Short mmCIF file of C-alpha atoms in Angstrom, two decimals:
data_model
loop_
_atom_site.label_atom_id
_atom_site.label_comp_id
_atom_site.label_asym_id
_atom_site.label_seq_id
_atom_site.Cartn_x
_atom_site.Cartn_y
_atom_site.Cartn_z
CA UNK A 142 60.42 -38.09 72.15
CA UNK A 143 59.26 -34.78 73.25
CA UNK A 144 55.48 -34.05 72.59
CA UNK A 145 54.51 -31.48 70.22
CA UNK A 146 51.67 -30.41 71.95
CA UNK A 147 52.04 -28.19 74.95
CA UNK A 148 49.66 -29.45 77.31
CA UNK A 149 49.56 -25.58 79.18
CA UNK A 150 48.44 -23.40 76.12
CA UNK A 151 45.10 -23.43 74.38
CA UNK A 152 44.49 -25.42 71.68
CA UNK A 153 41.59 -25.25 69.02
CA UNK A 154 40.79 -26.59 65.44
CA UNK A 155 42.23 -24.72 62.90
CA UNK A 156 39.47 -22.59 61.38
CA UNK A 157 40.90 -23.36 58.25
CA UNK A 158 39.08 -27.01 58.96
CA UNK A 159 36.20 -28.77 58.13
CA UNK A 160 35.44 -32.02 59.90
CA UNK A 161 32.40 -34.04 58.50
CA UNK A 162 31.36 -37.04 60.43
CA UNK A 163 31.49 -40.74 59.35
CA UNK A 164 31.11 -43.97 60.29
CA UNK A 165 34.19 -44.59 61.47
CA UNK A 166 34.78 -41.07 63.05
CA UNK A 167 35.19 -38.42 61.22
CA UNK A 168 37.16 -36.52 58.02
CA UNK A 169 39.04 -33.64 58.88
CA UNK A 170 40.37 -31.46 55.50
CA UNK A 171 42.41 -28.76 55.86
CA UNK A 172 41.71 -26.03 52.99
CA UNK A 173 44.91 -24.45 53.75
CA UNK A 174 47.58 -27.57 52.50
CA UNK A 175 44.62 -29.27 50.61
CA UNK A 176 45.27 -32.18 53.60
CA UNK A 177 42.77 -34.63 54.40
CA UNK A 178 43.01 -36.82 57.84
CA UNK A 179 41.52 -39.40 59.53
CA UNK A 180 39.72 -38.63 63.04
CA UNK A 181 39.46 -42.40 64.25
CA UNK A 182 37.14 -41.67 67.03
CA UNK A 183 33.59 -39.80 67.34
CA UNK A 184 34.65 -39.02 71.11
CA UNK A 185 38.06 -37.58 68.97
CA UNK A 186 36.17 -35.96 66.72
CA UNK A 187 33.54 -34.15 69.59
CA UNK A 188 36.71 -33.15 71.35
CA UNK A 189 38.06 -31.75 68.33
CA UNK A 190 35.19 -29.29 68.44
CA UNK A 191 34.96 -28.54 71.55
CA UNK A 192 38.62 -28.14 72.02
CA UNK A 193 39.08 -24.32 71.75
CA UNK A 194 36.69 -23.73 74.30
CA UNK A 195 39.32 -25.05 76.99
CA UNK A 196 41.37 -22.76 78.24
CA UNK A 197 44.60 -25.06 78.11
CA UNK A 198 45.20 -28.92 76.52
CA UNK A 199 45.00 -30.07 79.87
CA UNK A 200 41.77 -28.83 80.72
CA UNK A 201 40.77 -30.47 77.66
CA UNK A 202 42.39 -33.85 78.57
CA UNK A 203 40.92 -34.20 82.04
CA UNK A 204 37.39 -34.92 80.03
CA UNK A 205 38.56 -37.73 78.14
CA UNK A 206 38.46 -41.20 80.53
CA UNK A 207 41.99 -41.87 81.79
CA UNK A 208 42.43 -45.42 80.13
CA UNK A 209 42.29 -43.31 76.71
CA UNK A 210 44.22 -40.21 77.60
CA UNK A 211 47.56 -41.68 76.02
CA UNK A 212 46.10 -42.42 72.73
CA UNK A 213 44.27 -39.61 72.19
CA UNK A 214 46.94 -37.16 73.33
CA UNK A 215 48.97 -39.28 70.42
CA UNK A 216 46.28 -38.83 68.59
CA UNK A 217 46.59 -34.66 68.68
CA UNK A 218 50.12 -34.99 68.41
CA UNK A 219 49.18 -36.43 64.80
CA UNK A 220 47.06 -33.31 63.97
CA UNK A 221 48.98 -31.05 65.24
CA UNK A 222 51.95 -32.10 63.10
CA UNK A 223 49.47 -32.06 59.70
CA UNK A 224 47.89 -28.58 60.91
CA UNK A 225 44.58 -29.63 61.55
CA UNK A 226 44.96 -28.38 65.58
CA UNK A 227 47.05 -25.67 66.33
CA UNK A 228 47.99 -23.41 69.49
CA UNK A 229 46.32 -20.37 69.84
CA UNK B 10 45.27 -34.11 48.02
CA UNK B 11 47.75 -35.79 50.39
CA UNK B 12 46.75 -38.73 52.33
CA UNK B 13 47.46 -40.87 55.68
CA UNK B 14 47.93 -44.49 54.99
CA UNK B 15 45.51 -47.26 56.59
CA UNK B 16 42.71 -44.83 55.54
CA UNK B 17 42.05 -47.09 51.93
CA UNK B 18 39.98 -50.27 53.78
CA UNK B 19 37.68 -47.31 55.74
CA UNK B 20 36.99 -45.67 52.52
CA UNK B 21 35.94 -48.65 50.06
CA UNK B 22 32.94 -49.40 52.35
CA UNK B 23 31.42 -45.58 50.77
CA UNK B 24 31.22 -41.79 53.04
CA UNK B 25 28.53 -40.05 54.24
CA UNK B 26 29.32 -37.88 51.40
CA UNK B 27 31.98 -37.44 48.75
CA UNK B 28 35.50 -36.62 49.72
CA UNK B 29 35.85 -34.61 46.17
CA UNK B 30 32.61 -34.14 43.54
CA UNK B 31 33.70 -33.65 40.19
CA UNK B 32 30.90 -31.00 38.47
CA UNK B 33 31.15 -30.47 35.03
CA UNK B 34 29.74 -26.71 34.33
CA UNK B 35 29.09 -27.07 30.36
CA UNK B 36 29.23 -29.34 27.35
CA UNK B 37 30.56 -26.62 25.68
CA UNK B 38 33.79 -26.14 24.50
CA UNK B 39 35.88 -24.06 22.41
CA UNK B 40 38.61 -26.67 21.56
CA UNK B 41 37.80 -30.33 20.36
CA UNK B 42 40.33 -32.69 21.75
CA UNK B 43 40.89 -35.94 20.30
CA UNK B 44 40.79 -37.69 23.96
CA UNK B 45 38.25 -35.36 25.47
CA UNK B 46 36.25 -37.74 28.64
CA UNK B 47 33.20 -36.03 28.45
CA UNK B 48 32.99 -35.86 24.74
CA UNK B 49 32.43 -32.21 24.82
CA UNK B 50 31.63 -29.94 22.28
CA UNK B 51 27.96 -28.16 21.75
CA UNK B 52 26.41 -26.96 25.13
CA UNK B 53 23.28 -29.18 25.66
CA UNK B 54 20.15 -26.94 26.14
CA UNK B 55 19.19 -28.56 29.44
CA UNK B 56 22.32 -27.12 31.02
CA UNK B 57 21.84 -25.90 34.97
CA UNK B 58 20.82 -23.07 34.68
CA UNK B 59 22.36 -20.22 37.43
CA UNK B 60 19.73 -20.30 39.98
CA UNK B 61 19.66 -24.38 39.52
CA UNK B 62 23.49 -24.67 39.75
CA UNK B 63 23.54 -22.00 43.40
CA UNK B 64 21.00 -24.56 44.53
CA UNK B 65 23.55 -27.47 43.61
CA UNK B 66 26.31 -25.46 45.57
CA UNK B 67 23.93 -24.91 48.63
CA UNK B 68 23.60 -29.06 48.82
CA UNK B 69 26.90 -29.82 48.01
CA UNK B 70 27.81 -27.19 50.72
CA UNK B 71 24.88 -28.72 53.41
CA UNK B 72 26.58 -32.18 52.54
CA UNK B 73 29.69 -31.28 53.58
CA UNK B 74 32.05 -32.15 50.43
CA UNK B 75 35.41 -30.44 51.10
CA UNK B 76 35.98 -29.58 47.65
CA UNK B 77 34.81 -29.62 43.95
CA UNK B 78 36.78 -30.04 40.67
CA UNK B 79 34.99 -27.99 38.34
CA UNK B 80 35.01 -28.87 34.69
CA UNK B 81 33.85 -29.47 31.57
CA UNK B 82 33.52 -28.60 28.75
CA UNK B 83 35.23 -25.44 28.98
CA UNK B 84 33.52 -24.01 32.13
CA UNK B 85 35.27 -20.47 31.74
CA UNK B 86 32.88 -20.46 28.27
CA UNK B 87 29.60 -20.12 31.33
CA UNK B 88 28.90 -16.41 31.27
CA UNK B 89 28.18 -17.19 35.60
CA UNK B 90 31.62 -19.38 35.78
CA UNK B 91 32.74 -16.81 38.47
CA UNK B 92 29.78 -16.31 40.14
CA UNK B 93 29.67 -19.66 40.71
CA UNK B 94 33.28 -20.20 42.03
CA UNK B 95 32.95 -17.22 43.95
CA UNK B 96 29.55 -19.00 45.63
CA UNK B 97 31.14 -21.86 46.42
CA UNK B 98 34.31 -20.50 47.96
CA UNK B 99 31.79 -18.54 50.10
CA UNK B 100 30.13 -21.25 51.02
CA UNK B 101 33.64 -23.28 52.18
CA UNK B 102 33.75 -25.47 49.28
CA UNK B 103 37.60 -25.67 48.21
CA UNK B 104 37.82 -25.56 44.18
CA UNK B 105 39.79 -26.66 41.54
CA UNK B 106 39.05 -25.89 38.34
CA UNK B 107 40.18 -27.26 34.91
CA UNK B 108 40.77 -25.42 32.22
CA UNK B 109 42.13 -25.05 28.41
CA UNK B 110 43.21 -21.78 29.11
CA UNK B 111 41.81 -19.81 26.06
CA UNK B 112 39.76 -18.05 28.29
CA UNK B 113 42.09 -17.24 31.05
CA UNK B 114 43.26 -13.82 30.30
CA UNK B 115 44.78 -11.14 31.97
CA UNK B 116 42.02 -9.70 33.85
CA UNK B 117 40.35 -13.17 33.96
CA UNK B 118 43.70 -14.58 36.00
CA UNK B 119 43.96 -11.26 38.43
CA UNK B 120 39.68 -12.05 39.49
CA UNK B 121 41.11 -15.77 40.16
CA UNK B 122 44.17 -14.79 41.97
CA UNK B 123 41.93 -12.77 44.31
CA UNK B 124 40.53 -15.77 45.58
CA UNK B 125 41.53 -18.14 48.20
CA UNK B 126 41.19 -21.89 47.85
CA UNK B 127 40.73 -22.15 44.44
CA UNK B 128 43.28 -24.27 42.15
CA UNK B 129 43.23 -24.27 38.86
CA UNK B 130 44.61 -27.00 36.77
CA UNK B 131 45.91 -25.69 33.01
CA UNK B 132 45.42 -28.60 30.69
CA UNK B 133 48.71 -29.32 28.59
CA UNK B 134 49.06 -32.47 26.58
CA UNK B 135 52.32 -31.80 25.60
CA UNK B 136 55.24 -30.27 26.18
CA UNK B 137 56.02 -29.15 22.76
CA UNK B 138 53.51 -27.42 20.48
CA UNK B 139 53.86 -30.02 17.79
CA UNK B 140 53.15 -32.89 20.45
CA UNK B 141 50.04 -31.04 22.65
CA UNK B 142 48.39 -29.64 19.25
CA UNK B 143 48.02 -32.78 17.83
CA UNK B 144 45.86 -34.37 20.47
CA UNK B 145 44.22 -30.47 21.52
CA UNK B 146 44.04 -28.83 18.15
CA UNK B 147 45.73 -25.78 16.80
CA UNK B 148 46.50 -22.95 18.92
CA UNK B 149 46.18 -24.86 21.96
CA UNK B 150 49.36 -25.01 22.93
CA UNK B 151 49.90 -20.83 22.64
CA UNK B 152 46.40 -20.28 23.90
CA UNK B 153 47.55 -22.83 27.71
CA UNK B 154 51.36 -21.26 27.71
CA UNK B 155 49.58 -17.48 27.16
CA UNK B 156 47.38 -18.73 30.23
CA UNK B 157 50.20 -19.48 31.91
CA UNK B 158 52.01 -16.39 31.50
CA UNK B 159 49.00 -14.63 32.98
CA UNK B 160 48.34 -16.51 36.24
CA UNK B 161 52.30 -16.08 36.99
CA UNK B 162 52.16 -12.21 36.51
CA UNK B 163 48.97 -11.98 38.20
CA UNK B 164 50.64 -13.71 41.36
CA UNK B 165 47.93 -16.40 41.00
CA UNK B 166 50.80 -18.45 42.93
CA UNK B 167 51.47 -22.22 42.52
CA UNK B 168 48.58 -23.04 39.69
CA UNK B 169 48.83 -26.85 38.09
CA UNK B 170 49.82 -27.66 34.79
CA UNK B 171 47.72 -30.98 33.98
CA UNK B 172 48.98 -33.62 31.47
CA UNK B 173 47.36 -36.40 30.17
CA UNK B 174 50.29 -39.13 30.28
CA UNK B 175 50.02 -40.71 26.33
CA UNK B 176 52.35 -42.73 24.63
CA UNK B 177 53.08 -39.26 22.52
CA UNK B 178 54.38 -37.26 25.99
CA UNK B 179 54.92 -39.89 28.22
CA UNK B 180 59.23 -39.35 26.90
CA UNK B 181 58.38 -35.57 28.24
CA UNK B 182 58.09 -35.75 31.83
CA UNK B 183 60.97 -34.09 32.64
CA UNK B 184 60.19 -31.22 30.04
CA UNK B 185 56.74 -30.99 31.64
CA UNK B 186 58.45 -30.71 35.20
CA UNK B 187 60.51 -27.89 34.14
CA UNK B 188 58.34 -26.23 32.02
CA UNK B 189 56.02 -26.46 35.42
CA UNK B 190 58.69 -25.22 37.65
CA UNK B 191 59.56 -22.13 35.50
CA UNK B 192 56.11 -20.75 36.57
CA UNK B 193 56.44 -22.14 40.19
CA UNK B 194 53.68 -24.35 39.33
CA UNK B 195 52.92 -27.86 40.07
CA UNK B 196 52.40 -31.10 37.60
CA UNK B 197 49.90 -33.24 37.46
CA UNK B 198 50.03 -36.11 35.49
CA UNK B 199 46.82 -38.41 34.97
CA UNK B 200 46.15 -41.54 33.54
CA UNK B 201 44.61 -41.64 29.54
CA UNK B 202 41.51 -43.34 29.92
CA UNK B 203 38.84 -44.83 27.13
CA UNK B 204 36.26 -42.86 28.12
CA UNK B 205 34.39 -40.20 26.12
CA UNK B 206 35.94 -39.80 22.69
CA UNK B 207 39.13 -41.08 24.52
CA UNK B 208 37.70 -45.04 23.30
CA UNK B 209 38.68 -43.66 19.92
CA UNK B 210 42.41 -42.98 20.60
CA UNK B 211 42.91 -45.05 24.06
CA UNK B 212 44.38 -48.17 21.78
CA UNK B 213 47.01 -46.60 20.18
CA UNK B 214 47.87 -43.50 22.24
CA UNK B 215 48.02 -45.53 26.12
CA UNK B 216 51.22 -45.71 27.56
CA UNK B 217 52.91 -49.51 26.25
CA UNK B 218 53.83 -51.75 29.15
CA UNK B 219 57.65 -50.74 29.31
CA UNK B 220 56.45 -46.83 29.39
CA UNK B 221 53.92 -47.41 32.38
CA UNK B 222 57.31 -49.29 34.04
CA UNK B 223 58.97 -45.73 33.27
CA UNK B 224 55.85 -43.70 34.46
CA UNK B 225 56.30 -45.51 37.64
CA UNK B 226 59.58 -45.21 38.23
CA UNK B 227 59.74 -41.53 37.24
CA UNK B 228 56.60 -41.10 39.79
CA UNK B 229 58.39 -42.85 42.64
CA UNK B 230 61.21 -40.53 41.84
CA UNK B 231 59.20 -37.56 41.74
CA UNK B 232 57.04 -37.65 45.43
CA UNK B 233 54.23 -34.65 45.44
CA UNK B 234 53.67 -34.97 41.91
CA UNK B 235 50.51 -34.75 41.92
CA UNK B 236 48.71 -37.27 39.84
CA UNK B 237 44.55 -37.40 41.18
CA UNK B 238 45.24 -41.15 42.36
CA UNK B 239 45.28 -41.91 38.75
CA UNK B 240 47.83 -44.49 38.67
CA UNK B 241 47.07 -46.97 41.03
CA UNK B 242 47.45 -50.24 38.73
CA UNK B 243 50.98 -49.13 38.78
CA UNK B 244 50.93 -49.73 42.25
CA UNK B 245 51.51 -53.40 41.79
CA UNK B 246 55.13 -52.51 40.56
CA UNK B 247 55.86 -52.46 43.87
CA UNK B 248 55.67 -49.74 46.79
CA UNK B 249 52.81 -48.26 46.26
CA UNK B 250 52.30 -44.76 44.87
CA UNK B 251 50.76 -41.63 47.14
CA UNK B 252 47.46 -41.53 47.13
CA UNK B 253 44.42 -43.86 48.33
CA UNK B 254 45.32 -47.14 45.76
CA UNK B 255 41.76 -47.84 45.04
CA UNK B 256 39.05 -47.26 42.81
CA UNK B 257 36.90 -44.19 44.31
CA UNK B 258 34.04 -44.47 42.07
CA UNK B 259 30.80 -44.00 44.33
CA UNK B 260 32.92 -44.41 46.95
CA UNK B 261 34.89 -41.22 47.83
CA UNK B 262 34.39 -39.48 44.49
CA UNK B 263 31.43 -38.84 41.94
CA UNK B 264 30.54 -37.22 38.89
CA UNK B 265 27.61 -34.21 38.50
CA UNK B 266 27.40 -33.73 34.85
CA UNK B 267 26.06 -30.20 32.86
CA UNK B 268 22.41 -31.01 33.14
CA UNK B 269 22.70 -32.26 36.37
CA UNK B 270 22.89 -36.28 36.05
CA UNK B 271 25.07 -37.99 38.92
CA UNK B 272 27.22 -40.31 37.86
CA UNK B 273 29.98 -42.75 40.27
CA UNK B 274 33.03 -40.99 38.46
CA UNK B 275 34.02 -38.16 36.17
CA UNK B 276 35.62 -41.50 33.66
CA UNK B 277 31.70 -43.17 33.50
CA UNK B 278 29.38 -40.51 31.93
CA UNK B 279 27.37 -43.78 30.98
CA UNK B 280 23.63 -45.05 31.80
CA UNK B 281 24.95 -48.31 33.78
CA UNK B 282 27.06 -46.08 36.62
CA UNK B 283 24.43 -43.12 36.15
CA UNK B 284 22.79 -42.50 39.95
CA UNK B 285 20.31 -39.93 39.37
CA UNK B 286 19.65 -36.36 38.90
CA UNK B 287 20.56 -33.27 41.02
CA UNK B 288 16.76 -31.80 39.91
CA UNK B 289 15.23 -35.04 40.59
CA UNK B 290 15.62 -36.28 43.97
CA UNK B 291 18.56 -34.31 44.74
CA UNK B 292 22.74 -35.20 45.19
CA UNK B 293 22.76 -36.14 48.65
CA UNK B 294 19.79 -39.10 47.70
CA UNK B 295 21.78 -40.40 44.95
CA UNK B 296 24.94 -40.45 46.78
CA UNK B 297 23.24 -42.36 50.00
CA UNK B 298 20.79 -44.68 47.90
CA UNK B 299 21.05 -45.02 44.34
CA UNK B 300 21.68 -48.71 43.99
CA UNK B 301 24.47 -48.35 40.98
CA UNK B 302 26.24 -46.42 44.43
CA UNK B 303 25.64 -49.16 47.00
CA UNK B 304 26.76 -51.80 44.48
CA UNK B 305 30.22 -50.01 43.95
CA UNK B 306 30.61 -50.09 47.95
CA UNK B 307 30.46 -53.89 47.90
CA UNK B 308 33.41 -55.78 48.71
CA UNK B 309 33.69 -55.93 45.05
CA UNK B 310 35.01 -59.46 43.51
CA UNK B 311 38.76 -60.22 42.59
CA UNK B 312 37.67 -61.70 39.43
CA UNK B 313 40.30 -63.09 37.82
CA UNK B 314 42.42 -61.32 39.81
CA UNK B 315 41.79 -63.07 42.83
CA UNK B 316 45.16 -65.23 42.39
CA UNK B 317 47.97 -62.25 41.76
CA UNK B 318 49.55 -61.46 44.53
CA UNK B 319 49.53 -57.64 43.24
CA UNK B 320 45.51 -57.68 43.93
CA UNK B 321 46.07 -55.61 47.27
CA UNK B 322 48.10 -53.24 45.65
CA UNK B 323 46.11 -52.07 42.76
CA UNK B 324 42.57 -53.50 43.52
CA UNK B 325 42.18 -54.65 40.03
CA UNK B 326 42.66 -51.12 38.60
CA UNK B 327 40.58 -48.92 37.08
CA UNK B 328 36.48 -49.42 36.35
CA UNK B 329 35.93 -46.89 33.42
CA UNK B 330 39.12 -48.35 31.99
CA UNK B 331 37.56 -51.78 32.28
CA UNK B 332 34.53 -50.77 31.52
CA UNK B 333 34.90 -48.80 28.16
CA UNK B 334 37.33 -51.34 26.45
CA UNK B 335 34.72 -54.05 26.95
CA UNK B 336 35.99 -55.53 30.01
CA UNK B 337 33.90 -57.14 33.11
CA UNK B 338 34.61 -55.08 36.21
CA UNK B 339 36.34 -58.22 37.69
CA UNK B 340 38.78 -58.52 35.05
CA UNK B 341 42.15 -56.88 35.23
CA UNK B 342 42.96 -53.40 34.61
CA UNK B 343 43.35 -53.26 30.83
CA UNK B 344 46.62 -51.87 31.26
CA UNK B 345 47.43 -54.53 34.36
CA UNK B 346 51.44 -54.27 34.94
CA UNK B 347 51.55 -58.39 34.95
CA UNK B 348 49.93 -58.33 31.51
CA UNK B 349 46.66 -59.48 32.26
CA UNK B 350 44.78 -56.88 30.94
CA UNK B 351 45.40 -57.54 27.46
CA UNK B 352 45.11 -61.19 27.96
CA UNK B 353 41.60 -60.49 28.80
CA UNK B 354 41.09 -57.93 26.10
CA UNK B 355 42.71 -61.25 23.45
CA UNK B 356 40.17 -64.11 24.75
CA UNK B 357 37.97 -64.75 21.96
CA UNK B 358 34.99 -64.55 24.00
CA UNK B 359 32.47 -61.73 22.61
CA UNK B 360 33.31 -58.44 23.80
CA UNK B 361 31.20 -55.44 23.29
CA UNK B 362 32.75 -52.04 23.78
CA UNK B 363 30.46 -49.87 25.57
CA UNK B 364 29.10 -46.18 23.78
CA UNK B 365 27.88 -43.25 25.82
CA UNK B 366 24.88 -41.87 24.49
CA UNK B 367 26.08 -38.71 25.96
CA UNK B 368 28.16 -37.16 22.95
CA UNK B 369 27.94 -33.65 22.19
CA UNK B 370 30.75 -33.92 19.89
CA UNK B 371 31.02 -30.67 16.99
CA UNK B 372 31.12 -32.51 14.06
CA UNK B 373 34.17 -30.19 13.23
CA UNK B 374 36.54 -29.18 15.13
CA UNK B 375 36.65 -25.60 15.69
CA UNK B 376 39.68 -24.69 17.52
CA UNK B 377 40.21 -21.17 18.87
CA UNK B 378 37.44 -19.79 18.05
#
């Protein structure tokens, strides 16, 4: 399947996003569709943040250790599809 | 609020915070309806006052809770109800608000459609005038319609149209979806529950066994109705319904009442589930350490339930339903699909039905004025 996520643009959290920290990651809620979504990881979640400061996906990705790239890049695949990151 | 599955076992062990606080603005309330949760009626003198409930918005905000469901009472009867929304939405707090709609008029409904992420939720209990003003009072039904009318030509966009599911209305849920639809609006259907004055009526006005079977059908039939997870004992019927499927008292939701008390969820305004005080100690204390909280985060015990194979889909049901019909919070879900709610509520052991002592019932109703 082709990924939604085009590793050559910028990405960033929607501003329309709150993410709140928890135990098991973090909550992300999307004021816009009234969606909230599961961030699995606090290394997720600090990337999530961080993640508009890159200026392309792939820049972002290089950070995160190579044994976890897949799964988090399915990971932003997820939140892309629900809105919570979006190209810029 | 839609959901991802395999989120339910993260939340039942409680949040940092809430997902969604429920804050009732007022006691006060210009109708008197026979099922009301809160028992509402006469404000109570000890009320938050403005600067007290800016300084509840400011921790609610600092605590990171995505979004309040403001209520009551009728909280459009608070001379700062839009100051307040309007605070909150500045401070990124998403609200919903419920309302009976008398208030709502034309100017009232262009301020609100100014505004972005606020819902508001128009209380209907039924679809006919005959059928909502016997459970809202007189004029109820006009007064919610006339609301209504006012969000749609204000361009308010998709507002809610909120329906207590009774034994009355439950034959109406297609007449509720189209009366919804006519305005572009969504339904939301939620569950009756004992609470408040709603003990007095729950026995005879609760959807029977064979309607809940029909509720749930008509749900699954009906995806992105939205329904505040209120159903989740149906979930044992068989897939389960959107929404978490579990009881988020303490957990994911709670309950600040009019003069500030914190209780696990807007169905419990009672001493045993009561937390704290926002003026005393603050939200955020209650939420993290108030034992009543931590208890509710436990593992929690199947009770009797602990041999159905339907425990993992409805988790036993529904606490202030338990709770208020003089249940133990390990029995079944007084309204358990399998029957064995009202088994339990038959055994001839000695059952006391719980009161509030919070009651700010008129002691006549005084509808419209």
């Amino acid at each position: 399947m082709p990924s939604t996520i085009d590793r050559r643009a910028a990405w960033r959290l929607s501003p329309e996003v709150s993410l709140r920290d928890e135990p098991f990651g973090a909550l992300a809620y999307h004021h816009g569709t009234r969606r909230l979504v599961v961030v699995k990881s606090a290394a997720l979640a600090r990337l999530l943040e961080r993640l508009g400061e890159y200026p392309s996906m792939e820049e972002a990705l290089a950070e995160v250790p190579e044994a976890a790239r897949e799964r988090v890049v399915r990971a932003l695949e997820d939140l892309a599809e629900s809105g919570i990151v979006s190209g810029t | 609020m839609a959901l991802e599955s395999g989120l339910r076992d993260r939340l039942e062990g409680g949040l940092g915070a809430p997902i969604c606080l429920t804050w009732e603005l007022t006691y006060g309330c210009n109708l008197a309806c026979a099922h009301c949760l809160s028992s509402s009626g006469r404000r109570d003198p000890r009320e938050l006052t403005t600067s007290e409930a800016r300084a509840l918005i400011d921790e609610i905000a600092a605590m990171r809770v995505f979004y309040i469901n403001i209520g009551g009472g009728e909280p459009m009867i608070r001379g700062d109800f839009f100051e307040l929304v309007e605070y909150a939405i500045e401070r990124r707090i998403g609200v919903k608000f419920s309302t009976n709609g008398t208030r709502l008029d034309a100017r009232a409904a262009e301020r609100l459609a100014a505004l972005d992420y606020l819902d508001v939720q128009i209380s209907l209990d039924g679809a006919d005038e005959a059928t909502n003003d016997r459970l809202r009072g007189p004029g109820s039904y006009a007064a919610a319609r006339r609301a209504m009318e006012n969000l749609a030509t204000a361009g308010f966009g998709p507002f809610k149209v909120s329906v207590v599911v009774t034994r009355d209305n439950v034959g109406q849920l297609d007449a509720f979806a189209e009366l919804a639809q006519g305005y572009g609006a969504e339904l939301r259907l939620t569950r009756l529950r004992p609470s408040g004055r709603g003990a007095d009526v729950w026995e005879t006005l609760h959807p029977t066994r064979e309607q809940s079977r029909e509720l749930y059908r008509w749900l699954c039939e009906h995806p992105g109705t939205l329904t505040g997870d209120s159903f989740f004992h149906l979930s044992a019927l068989g897939d389960p319904l959107e929404g978490l499927n579990l009881c988020g008292a303490g957990r994911v939701v709670c309950l600040v009442d009019p003069v500030g008390d914190v209780y696990a969820c807007p169905f419990v305004i009672h001493e045993r589930f009561r937390a704290g005080n926002v003026r005393e100690g603050g939200l955020a204390r209650a939420w993290r350490e108030s034992p009543v909280f931590t208890d509710l985060r436990g593992a929690g015990s199947a009770g009797a339930c602990v041999s159905c194979g339907s425990y993992d889909a409805c988790r036993g049901g529904c606490l202030a339903a338990k709770f208020f019909t003089g249940l133990e919070l390990d029995d079944p879900d007084p309204e358990c699909v399998h029957g064995a709610g009202e088994v339990a509520l038959a055994l001839p052991r000695r059952r006391v039905r719980p009161t509030s002592e919070v009651d700010h019932s008129r002691r006549l109703p005084a509808v419209g004025r």
